[in-house]
Amino acid sequence: MARTDRPWGWFDTVSEAPGHKVKRIVVHAGQQISLQKHQHRSEHWLVVRGSAHVTVGEREFELGVGQHTDIAVGQLHRLANRSAHPVEIVEVQLGERLEESDIVRLQDDYGRS
């Protein structure tokens, strides 16, 4: 598992096979991923540590340990950490194209497009 650092935290790929990928994602305190969508994959997020503030479509809500949500192909979403401690999720991606190039960023705190 190679760790990939990002301005908001890091992720590593736990498992990968045709049609699915499993990642462990850690978002540092006070940080958030970009508001984004994917054209070729759906995602399932399960919180395993901390508390996550989640945007899926028009909804915003909190998820705690053991809670989860689904993100459909093309649906806007964001994971934010509004706490003073790291939040960790397990992300399961399903689809034919699972590369990072499938990310369409609509809003990003770190100047990425």
PDB file of N, CA and C in Angstrom:
ATOM      1  N   MET A   1       0.840  -1.185   0.000  1.00  0.00           N
ATOM      2  CA  MET A   1       0.000   0.000   0.000  1.00  0.00           C
ATOM      3  C   MET A   1       0.881   1.243   0.000  1.00  0.00           C
ATOM      4  N   ALA A   2       0.796   1.988  -1.047  1.00  0.00           N
ATOM      5  CA  ALA A   2       1.542   3.240  -1.125  1.00  0.00           C
ATOM      6  C   ALA A   2       0.644   4.386  -0.686  1.00  0.00           C
ATOM      7  N   ARG A   3       1.131   5.160   0.236  1.00  0.00           N
ATOM      8  CA  ARG A   3       0.384   6.312   0.728  1.00  0.00           C
ATOM      9  C   ARG A   3       0.529   7.464  -0.257  1.00  0.00           C
ATOM     10  N   THR A   4      -0.591   8.114  -0.561  1.00  0.00           N
ATOM     11  CA  THR A   4      -0.610   9.268  -1.453  1.00  0.00           C
ATOM     12  C   THR A   4      -1.026  10.477  -0.630  1.00  0.00           C
ATOM     13  N   ASP A   5      -0.117  11.435  -0.493  1.00  0.00           N
ATOM     14  CA  ASP A   5      -0.412  12.648   0.285  1.00  0.00           C
ATOM     15  C   ASP A   5      -1.158  13.656  -0.563  1.00  0.00           C
ATOM     16  N   ARG A   6      -2.081  14.343   0.088  1.00  0.00           N
ATOM     17  CA  ARG A   6      -2.856  15.419  -0.521  1.00  0.00           C
ATOM     18  C   ARG A   6      -2.832  16.603   0.449  1.00  0.00           C
ATOM     19  N   PRO A   7      -3.196  17.816  -0.001  1.00  0.00           N
ATOM     20  CA  PRO A   7      -3.185  18.969   0.912  1.00  0.00           C
ATOM     21  C   PRO A   7      -4.135  18.805   2.104  1.00  0.00           C
ATOM     22  N   TRP A   8      -5.177  18.024   1.941  1.00  0.00           N
ATOM     23  CA  TRP A   8      -6.189  17.830   2.979  1.00  0.00           C
ATOM     24  C   TRP A   8      -5.901  16.632   3.886  1.00  0.00           C
ATOM     25  N   GLY A   9      -4.959  15.773   3.511  1.00  0.00           N
ATOM     26  CA  GLY A   9      -4.679  14.551   4.275  1.00  0.00           C
ATOM     27  C   GLY A   9      -3.968  13.549   3.396  1.00  0.00           C
ATOM     28  N   TRP A  10      -4.466  12.294   3.370  1.00  0.00           N
ATOM     29  CA  TRP A  10      -3.833  11.256   2.560  1.00  0.00           C
ATOM     30  C   TRP A  10      -4.787  10.092   2.324  1.00  0.00           C
ATOM     31  N   PHE A  11      -4.406   9.229   1.368  1.00  0.00           N
ATOM     32  CA  PHE A  11      -5.150   7.990   1.152  1.00  0.00           C
ATOM     33  C   PHE A  11      -4.182   6.908   0.722  1.00  0.00           C
ATOM     34  N   ASP A  12      -4.604   5.670   0.904  1.00  0.00           N
ATOM     35  CA  ASP A  12      -3.897   4.541   0.321  1.00  0.00           C
ATOM     36  C   ASP A  12      -4.920   3.555  -0.228  1.00  0.00           C
ATOM     37  N   THR A  13      -4.491   2.794  -1.218  1.00  0.00           N
ATOM     38  CA  THR A  13      -5.361   1.807  -1.837  1.00  0.00           C
ATOM     39  C   THR A  13      -5.160   0.480  -1.122  1.00  0.00           C
ATOM     40  N   VAL A  14      -6.246  -0.036  -0.580  1.00  0.00           N
ATOM     41  CA  VAL A  14      -6.211  -1.280   0.184  1.00  0.00           C
ATOM     42  C   VAL A  14      -6.369  -2.484  -0.735  1.00  0.00           C
ATOM     43  N   SER A  15      -7.230  -2.354  -1.744  1.00  0.00           N
ATOM     44  CA  SER A  15      -7.514  -3.450  -2.666  1.00  0.00           C
ATOM     45  C   SER A  15      -7.954  -2.865  -3.999  1.00  0.00           C
ATOM     46  N   GLU A  16      -7.576  -3.552  -5.075  1.00  0.00           N
ATOM     47  CA  GLU A  16      -7.985  -3.091  -6.398  1.00  0.00           C
ATOM     48  C   GLU A  16      -8.090  -4.281  -7.341  1.00  0.00           C
ATOM     49  N   ALA A  17      -9.182  -4.323  -8.093  1.00  0.00           N
ATOM     50  CA  ALA A  17      -9.419  -5.355  -9.094  1.00  0.00           C
ATOM     51  C   ALA A  17     -10.341  -4.740 -10.151  1.00  0.00           C
ATOM     52  N   PRO A  18     -10.471  -5.366 -11.307  1.00  0.00           N
ATOM     53  CA  PRO A  18     -11.375  -4.802 -12.324  1.00  0.00           C
ATOM     54  C   PRO A  18     -12.773  -4.565 -11.754  1.00  0.00           C
ATOM     55  N   GLY A  19     -13.229  -3.334 -11.879  1.00  0.00           N
ATOM     56  CA  GLY A  19     -14.579  -2.986 -11.441  1.00  0.00           C
ATOM     57  C   GLY A  19     -14.707  -2.447 -10.040  1.00  0.00           C
ATOM     58  N   HIS A  20     -13.660  -2.571  -9.205  1.00  0.00           N
ATOM     59  CA  HIS A  20     -13.762  -2.007  -7.859  1.00  0.00           C
ATOM     60  C   HIS A  20     -12.379  -1.654  -7.295  1.00  0.00           C
ATOM     61  N   LYS A  21     -12.412  -0.692  -6.366  1.00  0.00           N
ATOM     62  CA  LYS A  21     -11.204  -0.276  -5.647  1.00  0.00           C
ATOM     63  C   LYS A  21     -11.625   0.095  -4.235  1.00  0.00           C
ATOM     64  N   VAL A  22     -10.789  -0.254  -3.254  1.00  0.00           N
ATOM     65  CA  VAL A  22     -11.047   0.084  -1.851  1.00  0.00           C
ATOM     66  C   VAL A  22      -9.899   0.958  -1.364  1.00  0.00           C
ATOM     67  N   LYS A  23     -10.252   2.120  -0.793  1.00  0.00           N
ATOM     68  CA  LYS A  23      -9.254   3.059  -0.271  1.00  0.00           C
ATOM     69  C   LYS A  23      -9.501   3.339   1.199  1.00  0.00           C
ATOM     70  N   ARG A  24      -8.422   3.642   1.899  1.00  0.00           N
ATOM     71  CA  ARG A  24      -8.491   4.201   3.252  1.00  0.00           C
ATOM     72  C   ARG A  24      -8.143   5.671   3.086  1.00  0.00           C
ATOM     73  N   ILE A  25      -9.013   6.556   3.562  1.00  0.00           N
ATOM     74  CA  ILE A  25      -8.840   7.994   3.393  1.00  0.00           C
ATOM     75  C   ILE A  25      -8.829   8.656   4.763  1.00  0.00           C
ATOM     76  N   VAL A  26      -7.818   9.506   5.010  1.00  0.00           N
ATOM     77  CA  VAL A  26      -7.729  10.266   6.257  1.00  0.00           C
ATOM     78  C   VAL A  26      -7.737  11.754   5.909  1.00  0.00           C
ATOM     79  N   VAL A  27      -8.667  12.490   6.511  1.00  0.00           N
ATOM     80  CA  VAL A  27      -8.762  13.942   6.328  1.00  0.00           C
ATOM     81  C   VAL A  27      -8.354  14.606   7.639  1.00  0.00           C
ATOM     82  N   HIS A  28      -7.343  15.480   7.551  1.00  0.00           N
ATOM     83  CA  HIS A  28      -6.831  16.173   8.739  1.00  0.00           C
ATOM     84  C   HIS A  28      -7.879  17.116   9.319  1.00  0.00           C
ATOM     85  N   ALA A  29      -7.706  17.452  10.591  1.00  0.00           N
ATOM     86  CA  ALA A  29      -8.604  18.383  11.288  1.00  0.00           C
ATOM     87  C   ALA A  29      -8.724  19.691  10.516  1.00  0.00           C
ATOM     88  N   GLY A  30      -9.951  20.156  10.344  1.00  0.00           N
ATOM     89  CA  GLY A  30     -10.202  21.431   9.694  1.00  0.00           C
ATOM     90  C   GLY A  30     -10.037  21.438   8.184  1.00  0.00           C
ATOM     91  N   GLN A  31      -9.863  20.287   7.560  1.00  0.00           N
ATOM     92  CA  GLN A  31      -9.637  20.215   6.110  1.00  0.00           C
ATOM     93  C   GLN A  31     -10.824  19.536   5.424  1.00  0.00           C
ATOM     94  N   GLN A  32     -10.845  19.637   4.084  1.00  0.00           N
ATOM     95  CA  GLN A  32     -11.902  18.992   3.309  1.00  0.00           C
ATOM     96  C   GLN A  32     -11.399  18.696   1.909  1.00  0.00           C
ATOM     97  N   ILE A  33     -11.981  17.656   1.312  1.00  0.00           N
ATOM     98  CA  ILE A  33     -11.671  17.357  -0.082  1.00  0.00           C
ATOM     99  C   ILE A  33     -12.462  18.332  -0.955  1.00  0.00           C
ATOM    100  N   SER A  34     -12.157  18.360  -2.237  1.00  0.00           N
ATOM    101  CA  SER A  34     -12.868  19.251  -3.151  1.00  0.00           C
ATOM    102  C   SER A  34     -14.320  18.812  -3.315  1.00  0.00           C
ATOM    103  N   LEU A  35     -15.176  19.781  -3.639  1.00  0.00           N
ATOM    104  CA  LEU A  35     -16.534  19.458  -4.056  1.00  0.00           C
ATOM    105  C   LEU A  35     -16.385  18.877  -5.457  1.00  0.00           C
ATOM    106  N   GLN A  36     -16.810  17.634  -5.637  1.00  0.00           N
ATOM    107  CA  GLN A  36     -16.477  16.915  -6.861  1.00  0.00           C
ATOM    108  C   GLN A  36     -17.575  15.967  -7.277  1.00  0.00           C
ATOM    109  N   LYS A  37     -17.377  15.401  -8.467  1.00  0.00           N
ATOM    110  CA  LYS A  37     -18.240  14.339  -8.975  1.00  0.00           C
ATOM    111  C   LYS A  37     -17.388  13.440  -9.863  1.00  0.00           C
ATOM    112  N   HIS A  38     -17.928  12.288 -10.201  1.00  0.00           N
ATOM    113  CA  HIS A  38     -17.248  11.324 -11.057  1.00  0.00           C
ATOM    114  C   HIS A  38     -18.196  10.908 -12.178  1.00  0.00           C
ATOM    115  N   GLN A  39     -17.657  10.768 -13.363  1.00  0.00           N
ATOM    116  CA  GLN A  39     -18.459  10.373 -14.521  1.00  0.00           C
ATOM    117  C   GLN A  39     -18.576   8.864 -14.674  1.00  0.00           C
ATOM    118  N   HIS A  40     -17.651   8.110 -14.050  1.00  0.00           N
ATOM    119  CA  HIS A  40     -17.568   6.677 -14.350  1.00  0.00           C
ATOM    120  C   HIS A  40     -17.629   5.768 -13.130  1.00  0.00           C
ATOM    121  N   ARG A  41     -17.852   6.305 -11.941  1.00  0.00           N
ATOM    122  CA  ARG A  41     -17.859   5.444 -10.761  1.00  0.00           C
ATOM    123  C   ARG A  41     -18.830   5.946  -9.698  1.00  0.00           C
ATOM    124  N   SER A  42     -19.310   5.016  -8.912  1.00  0.00           N
ATOM    125  CA  SER A  42     -20.053   5.336  -7.697  1.00  0.00           C
ATOM    126  C   SER A  42     -19.117   5.071  -6.523  1.00  0.00           C
ATOM    127  N   GLU A  43     -19.485   5.599  -5.347  1.00  0.00           N
ATOM    128  CA  GLU A  43     -18.670   5.403  -4.154  1.00  0.00           C
ATOM    129  C   GLU A  43     -19.561   5.110  -2.955  1.00  0.00           C
ATOM    130  N   HIS A  44     -18.987   4.377  -2.025  1.00  0.00           N
ATOM    131  CA  HIS A  44     -19.634   4.093  -0.739  1.00  0.00           C
ATOM    132  C   HIS A  44     -18.629   4.488   0.339  1.00  0.00           C
ATOM    133  N   TRP A  45     -19.034   5.362   1.266  1.00  0.00           N
ATOM    134  CA  TRP A  45     -18.151   5.815   2.339  1.00  0.00           C
ATOM    135  C   TRP A  45     -18.623   5.256   3.677  1.00  0.00           C
ATOM    136  N   LEU A  46     -17.694   4.700   4.448  1.00  0.00           N
ATOM    137  CA  LEU A  46     -17.947   4.199   5.793  1.00  0.00           C
ATOM    138  C   LEU A  46     -16.953   4.870   6.739  1.00  0.00           C
ATOM    139  N   VAL A  47     -17.452   5.551   7.755  1.00  0.00           N
ATOM    140  CA  VAL A  47     -16.583   6.220   8.725  1.00  0.00           C
ATOM    141  C   VAL A  47     -16.079   5.185   9.724  1.00  0.00           C
ATOM    142  N   VAL A  48     -14.753   5.115   9.898  1.00  0.00           N
ATOM    143  CA  VAL A  48     -14.165   4.172  10.840  1.00  0.00           C
ATOM    144  C   VAL A  48     -13.467   4.867  12.015  1.00  0.00           C
ATOM    145  N   ARG A  49     -13.263   6.194  11.901  1.00  0.00           N
ATOM    146  CA  ARG A  49     -12.673   6.955  13.013  1.00  0.00           C
ATOM    147  C   ARG A  49     -13.072   8.410  12.864  1.00  0.00           C
ATOM    148  N   GLY A  50     -13.519   9.014  13.958  1.00  0.00           N
ATOM    149  CA  GLY A  50     -13.855  10.430  13.947  1.00  0.00           C
ATOM    150  C   GLY A  50     -15.274  10.707  13.485  1.00  0.00           C
ATOM    151  N   SER A  51     -15.485  11.954  13.087  1.00  0.00           N
ATOM    152  CA  SER A  51     -16.793  12.420  12.634  1.00  0.00           C
ATOM    153  C   SER A  51     -16.616  13.184  11.332  1.00  0.00           C
ATOM    154  N   ALA A  52     -17.413  12.847  10.331  1.00  0.00           N
ATOM    155  CA  ALA A  52     -17.299  13.454   9.008  1.00  0.00           C
ATOM    156  C   ALA A  52     -18.507  14.315   8.706  1.00  0.00           C
ATOM    157  N   HIS A  53     -18.249  15.488   8.154  1.00  0.00           N
ATOM    158  CA  HIS A  53     -19.318  16.326   7.607  1.00  0.00           C
ATOM    159  C   HIS A  53     -19.365  16.025   6.112  1.00  0.00           C
ATOM    160  N   VAL A  54     -20.508  15.566   5.636  1.00  0.00           N
ATOM    161  CA  VAL A  54     -20.624  15.044   4.279  1.00  0.00           C
ATOM    162  C   VAL A  54     -21.641  15.856   3.489  1.00  0.00           C
ATOM    163  N   THR A  55     -21.285  16.142   2.251  1.00  0.00           N
ATOM    164  CA  THR A  55     -22.213  16.723   1.284  1.00  0.00           C
ATOM    165  C   THR A  55     -22.428  15.687   0.194  1.00  0.00           C
ATOM    166  N   VAL A  56     -23.691  15.357  -0.069  1.00  0.00           N
ATOM    167  CA  VAL A  56     -24.053  14.467  -1.171  1.00  0.00           C
ATOM    168  C   VAL A  56     -25.251  15.116  -1.854  1.00  0.00           C
ATOM    169  N   GLY A  57     -25.028  15.575  -3.081  1.00  0.00           N
ATOM    170  CA  GLY A  57     -26.076  16.309  -3.779  1.00  0.00           C
ATOM    171  C   GLY A  57     -26.399  17.586  -3.024  1.00  0.00           C
ATOM    172  N   GLU A  58     -27.656  17.802  -2.720  1.00  0.00           N
ATOM    173  CA  GLU A  58     -28.108  18.996  -1.989  1.00  0.00           C
ATOM    174  C   GLU A  58     -28.088  18.797  -0.470  1.00  0.00           C
ATOM    175  N   ARG A  59     -27.823  17.575  -0.018  1.00  0.00           N
ATOM    176  CA  ARG A  59     -27.875  17.266   1.418  1.00  0.00           C
ATOM    177  C   ARG A  59     -26.515  17.451   2.081  1.00  0.00           C
ATOM    178  N   GLU A  60     -26.534  17.975   3.310  1.00  0.00           N
ATOM    179  CA  GLU A  60     -25.347  18.023   4.170  1.00  0.00           C
ATOM    180  C   GLU A  60     -25.712  17.365   5.485  1.00  0.00           C
ATOM    181  N   PHE A  61     -24.812  16.496   5.983  1.00  0.00           N
ATOM    182  CA  PHE A  61     -25.109  15.759   7.209  1.00  0.00           C
ATOM    183  C   PHE A  61     -23.820  15.274   7.839  1.00  0.00           C
ATOM    184  N   GLU A  62     -23.912  14.832   9.089  1.00  0.00           N
ATOM    185  CA  GLU A  62     -22.771  14.298   9.838  1.00  0.00           C
ATOM    186  C   GLU A  62     -22.849  12.776   9.860  1.00  0.00           C
ATOM    187  N   LEU A  63     -21.688  12.153   9.754  1.00  0.00           N
ATOM    188  CA  LEU A  63     -21.586  10.704   9.914  1.00  0.00           C
ATOM    189  C   LEU A  63     -20.567  10.408  11.000  1.00  0.00           C
ATOM    190  N   GLY A  64     -20.910   9.513  11.913  1.00  0.00           N
ATOM    191  CA  GLY A  64     -20.000   9.065  12.952  1.00  0.00           C
ATOM    192  C   GLY A  64     -19.502   7.659  12.655  1.00  0.00           C
ATOM    193  N   VAL A  65     -18.706   7.140  13.563  1.00  0.00           N
ATOM    194  CA  VAL A  65     -18.128   5.804  13.392  1.00  0.00           C
ATOM    195  C   VAL A  65     -19.240   4.780  13.155  1.00  0.00           C
ATOM    196  N   GLY A  66     -19.062   3.970  12.117  1.00  0.00           N
ATOM    197  CA  GLY A  66     -20.022   2.933  11.771  1.00  0.00           C
ATOM    198  C   GLY A  66     -21.129   3.400  10.845  1.00  0.00           C
ATOM    199  N   GLN A  67     -21.211   4.689  10.592  1.00  0.00           N
ATOM    200  CA  GLN A  67     -22.241   5.203   9.686  1.00  0.00           C
ATOM    201  C   GLN A  67     -21.671   5.326   8.275  1.00  0.00           C
ATOM    202  N   HIS A  68     -22.560   5.295   7.278  1.00  0.00           N
ATOM    203  CA  HIS A  68     -22.112   5.262   5.886  1.00  0.00           C
ATOM    204  C   HIS A  68     -23.077   5.993   4.979  1.00  0.00           C
ATOM    205  N   THR A  69     -22.614   6.240   3.757  1.00  0.00           N
ATOM    206  CA  THR A  69     -23.462   6.856   2.731  1.00  0.00           C
ATOM    207  C   THR A  69     -23.024   6.371   1.357  1.00  0.00           C
ATOM    208  N   ASP A  70     -23.938   6.481   0.405  1.00  0.00           N
ATOM    209  CA  ASP A  70     -23.665   6.107  -0.978  1.00  0.00           C
ATOM    210  C   ASP A  70     -23.670   7.345  -1.863  1.00  0.00           C
ATOM    211  N   ILE A  71     -22.793   7.351  -2.859  1.00  0.00           N
ATOM    212  CA  ILE A  71     -22.675   8.447  -3.807  1.00  0.00           C
ATOM    213  C   ILE A  71     -22.823   7.855  -5.206  1.00  0.00           C
ATOM    214  N   ALA A  72     -23.844   8.291  -5.916  1.00  0.00           N
ATOM    215  CA  ALA A  72     -24.126   7.761  -7.255  1.00  0.00           C
ATOM    216  C   ALA A  72     -23.190   8.374  -8.294  1.00  0.00           C
ATOM    217  N   VAL A  73     -23.056   7.712  -9.407  1.00  0.00           N
ATOM    218  CA  VAL A  73     -22.290   8.251 -10.535  1.00  0.00           C
ATOM    219  C   VAL A  73     -22.839   9.637 -10.881  1.00  0.00           C
ATOM    220  N   GLY A  74     -21.959  10.619 -11.021  1.00  0.00           N
ATOM    221  CA  GLY A  74     -22.355  11.977 -11.404  1.00  0.00           C
ATOM    222  C   GLY A  74     -22.869  12.853 -10.276  1.00  0.00           C
ATOM    223  N   GLN A  75     -22.976  12.323  -9.064  1.00  0.00           N
ATOM    224  CA  GLN A  75     -23.523  13.090  -7.939  1.00  0.00           C
ATOM    225  C   GLN A  75     -22.425  13.926  -7.269  1.00  0.00           C
ATOM    226  N   LEU A  76     -22.720  15.204  -7.005  1.00  0.00           N
ATOM    227  CA  LEU A  76     -21.782  16.064  -6.293  1.00  0.00           C
ATOM    228  C   LEU A  76     -21.595  15.546  -4.882  1.00  0.00           C
ATOM    229  N   HIS A  77     -20.340  15.625  -4.379  1.00  0.00           N
ATOM    230  CA  HIS A  77     -20.078  15.177  -3.021  1.00  0.00           C
ATOM    231  C   HIS A  77     -18.809  15.817  -2.479  1.00  0.00           C
ATOM    232  N   ARG A  78     -18.732  15.829  -1.138  1.00  0.00           N
ATOM    233  CA  ARG A  78     -17.558  16.361  -0.443  1.00  0.00           C
ATOM    234  C   ARG A  78     -17.495  15.731   0.937  1.00  0.00           C
ATOM    235  N   LEU A  79     -16.275  15.494   1.400  1.00  0.00           N
ATOM    236  CA  LEU A  79     -16.007  15.014   2.749  1.00  0.00           C
ATOM    237  C   LEU A  79     -15.222  16.098   3.468  1.00  0.00           C
ATOM    238  N   ALA A  80     -15.734  16.560   4.603  1.00  0.00           N
ATOM    239  CA  ALA A  80     -15.071  17.607   5.373  1.00  0.00           C
ATOM    240  C   ALA A  80     -14.881  17.139   6.804  1.00  0.00           C
ATOM    241  N   ASN A  81     -13.807  17.634   7.416  1.00  0.00           N
ATOM    242  CA  ASN A  81     -13.534  17.335   8.817  1.00  0.00           C
ATOM    243  C   ASN A  81     -13.588  18.645   9.588  1.00  0.00           C
ATOM    244  N   ARG A  82     -14.652  18.846  10.327  1.00  0.00           N
ATOM    245  CA  ARG A  82     -14.836  20.073  11.102  1.00  0.00           C
ATOM    246  C   ARG A  82     -14.396  19.903  12.553  1.00  0.00           C
ATOM    247  N   SER A  83     -13.770  18.784  12.867  1.00  0.00           N
ATOM    248  CA  SER A  83     -13.354  18.501  14.238  1.00  0.00           C
ATOM    249  C   SER A  83     -11.871  18.810  14.427  1.00  0.00           C
ATOM    250  N   ALA A  84     -11.394  18.600  15.647  1.00  0.00           N
ATOM    251  CA  ALA A  84      -9.989  18.827  15.988  1.00  0.00           C
ATOM    252  C   ALA A  84      -9.155  17.551  15.865  1.00  0.00           C
ATOM    253  N   HIS A  85      -9.765  16.465  15.378  1.00  0.00           N
ATOM    254  CA  HIS A  85      -9.085  15.178  15.261  1.00  0.00           C
ATOM    255  C   HIS A  85      -9.250  14.633  13.845  1.00  0.00           C
ATOM    256  N   PRO A  86      -8.345  13.800  13.372  1.00  0.00           N
ATOM    257  CA  PRO A  86      -8.478  13.234  12.024  1.00  0.00           C
ATOM    258  C   PRO A  86      -9.763  12.417  11.881  1.00  0.00           C
ATOM    259  N   VAL A  87     -10.293  12.400  10.672  1.00  0.00           N
ATOM    260  CA  VAL A  87     -11.409  11.517  10.341  1.00  0.00           C
ATOM    261  C   VAL A  87     -10.888  10.515   9.322  1.00  0.00           C
ATOM    262  N   GLU A  88     -11.280   9.261   9.497  1.00  0.00           N
ATOM    263  CA  GLU A  88     -10.845   8.204   8.586  1.00  0.00           C
ATOM    264  C   GLU A  88     -12.061   7.474   8.050  1.00  0.00           C
ATOM    265  N   ILE A  89     -12.068   7.279   6.732  1.00  0.00           N
ATOM    266  CA  ILE A  89     -13.155   6.528   6.109  1.00  0.00           C
ATOM    267  C   ILE A  89     -12.573   5.405   5.251  1.00  0.00           C
ATOM    268  N   VAL A  90     -13.409   4.417   4.989  1.00  0.00           N
ATOM    269  CA  VAL A  90     -13.126   3.411   3.977  1.00  0.00           C
ATOM    270  C   VAL A  90     -14.037   3.747   2.810  1.00  0.00           C
ATOM    271  N   GLU A  91     -13.435   3.871   1.634  1.00  0.00           N
ATOM    272  CA  GLU A  91     -14.175   4.209   0.422  1.00  0.00           C
ATOM    273  C   GLU A  91     -14.132   3.021  -0.527  1.00  0.00           C
ATOM    274  N   VAL A  92     -15.304   2.593  -0.983  1.00  0.00           N
ATOM    275  CA  VAL A  92     -15.389   1.537  -1.988  1.00  0.00           C
ATOM    276  C   VAL A  92     -15.879   2.183  -3.276  1.00  0.00           C
ATOM    277  N   GLN A  93     -15.058   2.084  -4.312  1.00  0.00           N
ATOM    278  CA  GLN A  93     -15.399   2.614  -5.624  1.00  0.00           C
ATOM    279  C   GLN A  93     -15.855   1.465  -6.518  1.00  0.00           C
ATOM    280  N   LEU A  94     -16.922   1.702  -7.275  1.00  0.00           N
ATOM    281  CA  LEU A  94     -17.437   0.709  -8.217  1.00  0.00           C
ATOM    282  C   LEU A  94     -17.606   1.358  -9.583  1.00  0.00           C
ATOM    283  N   GLY A  95     -17.087   0.721 -10.619  1.00  0.00           N
ATOM    284  CA  GLY A  95     -17.251   1.255 -11.964  1.00  0.00           C
ATOM    285  C   GLY A  95     -16.191   0.743 -12.908  1.00  0.00           C
ATOM    286  N   GLU A  96     -16.311   1.142 -14.159  1.00  0.00           N
ATOM    287  CA  GLU A  96     -15.375   0.693 -15.186  1.00  0.00           C
ATOM    288  C   GLU A  96     -14.089   1.511 -15.196  1.00  0.00           C
ATOM    289  N   ARG A  97     -14.145   2.746 -14.719  1.00  0.00           N
ATOM    290  CA  ARG A  97     -12.971   3.629 -14.718  1.00  0.00           C
ATOM    291  C   ARG A  97     -12.779   4.170 -13.307  1.00  0.00           C
ATOM    292  N   LEU A  98     -11.666   3.784 -12.671  1.00  0.00           N
ATOM    293  CA  LEU A  98     -11.452   4.113 -11.261  1.00  0.00           C
ATOM    294  C   LEU A  98     -10.216   4.983 -11.033  1.00  0.00           C
ATOM    295  N   GLU A  99      -9.691   5.615 -12.068  1.00  0.00           N
ATOM    296  CA  GLU A  99      -8.495   6.437 -11.942  1.00  0.00           C
ATOM    297  C   GLU A  99      -8.822   7.791 -11.323  1.00  0.00           C
ATOM    298  N   GLU A 100      -7.797   8.442 -10.766  1.00  0.00           N
ATOM    299  CA  GLU A 100      -7.954   9.778 -10.202  1.00  0.00           C
ATOM    300  C   GLU A 100      -8.375  10.790 -11.271  1.00  0.00           C
ATOM    301  N   SER A 101      -8.082  10.513 -12.539  1.00  0.00           N
ATOM    302  CA  SER A 101      -8.459  11.422 -13.628  1.00  0.00           C
ATOM    303  C   SER A 101      -9.972  11.519 -13.811  1.00  0.00           C
ATOM    304  N   ASP A 102     -10.737  10.679 -13.151  1.00  0.00           N
ATOM    305  CA  ASP A 102     -12.202  10.730 -13.226  1.00  0.00           C
ATOM    306  C   ASP A 102     -12.780  11.780 -12.274  1.00  0.00           C
ATOM    307  N   ILE A 103     -11.949  12.475 -11.519  1.00  0.00           N
ATOM    308  CA  ILE A 103     -12.436  13.504 -10.595  1.00  0.00           C
ATOM    309  C   ILE A 103     -12.713  14.794 -11.371  1.00  0.00           C
ATOM    310  N   VAL A 104     -13.941  15.296 -11.250  1.00  0.00           N
ATOM    311  CA  VAL A 104     -14.315  16.600 -11.796  1.00  0.00           C
ATOM    312  C   VAL A 104     -14.517  17.520 -10.589  1.00  0.00           C
ATOM    313  N   ARG A 105     -13.570  18.448 -10.381  1.00  0.00           N
ATOM    314  CA  ARG A 105     -13.633  19.351  -9.216  1.00  0.00           C
ATOM    315  C   ARG A 105     -14.445  20.598  -9.571  1.00  0.00           C
ATOM    316  N   LEU A 106     -15.424  20.912  -8.723  1.00  0.00           N
ATOM    317  CA  LEU A 106     -16.223  22.111  -8.916  1.00  0.00           C
ATOM    318  C   LEU A 106     -15.800  23.232  -7.981  1.00  0.00           C
ATOM    319  N   GLN A 107     -15.240  22.848  -6.819  1.00  0.00           N
ATOM    320  CA  GLN A 107     -14.742  23.824  -5.846  1.00  0.00           C
ATOM    321  C   GLN A 107     -13.614  23.152  -5.092  1.00  0.00           C
ATOM    322  N   ASP A 108     -12.478  23.884  -4.941  1.00  0.00           N
ATOM    323  CA  ASP A 108     -11.320  23.297  -4.296  1.00  0.00           C
ATOM    324  C   ASP A 108     -10.581  24.358  -3.495  1.00  0.00           C
ATOM    325  N   ASP A 109     -10.312  24.071  -2.237  1.00  0.00           N
ATOM    326  CA  ASP A 109      -9.615  25.013  -1.338  1.00  0.00           C
ATOM    327  C   ASP A 109      -8.122  25.136  -1.639  1.00  0.00           C
ATOM    328  N   TYR A 110      -7.595  24.267  -2.480  1.00  0.00           N
ATOM    329  CA  TYR A 110      -6.144  24.172  -2.671  1.00  0.00           C
ATOM    330  C   TYR A 110      -5.704  24.551  -4.074  1.00  0.00           C
ATOM    331  N   GLY A 111      -6.587  25.182  -4.863  1.00  0.00           N
ATOM    332  CA  GLY A 111      -6.222  25.681  -6.171  1.00  0.00           C
ATOM    333  C   GLY A 111      -6.071  24.634  -7.261  1.00  0.00           C
ATOM    334  N   ARG A 112      -6.589  23.434  -7.023  1.00  0.00           N
ATOM    335  CA  ARG A 112      -6.537  22.394  -8.055  1.00  0.00           C
ATOM    336  C   ARG A 112      -7.777  22.511  -8.932  1.00  0.00           C
ATOM    337  N   SER A 113      -7.638  22.203 -10.204  1.00  0.00           N
ATOM    338  CA  SER A 113      -8.804  22.288 -11.094  1.00  0.00           C
ATOM    339  C   SER A 113      -9.242  20.911 -11.530  1.00  0.00           C
TER     340      SER A 113
END
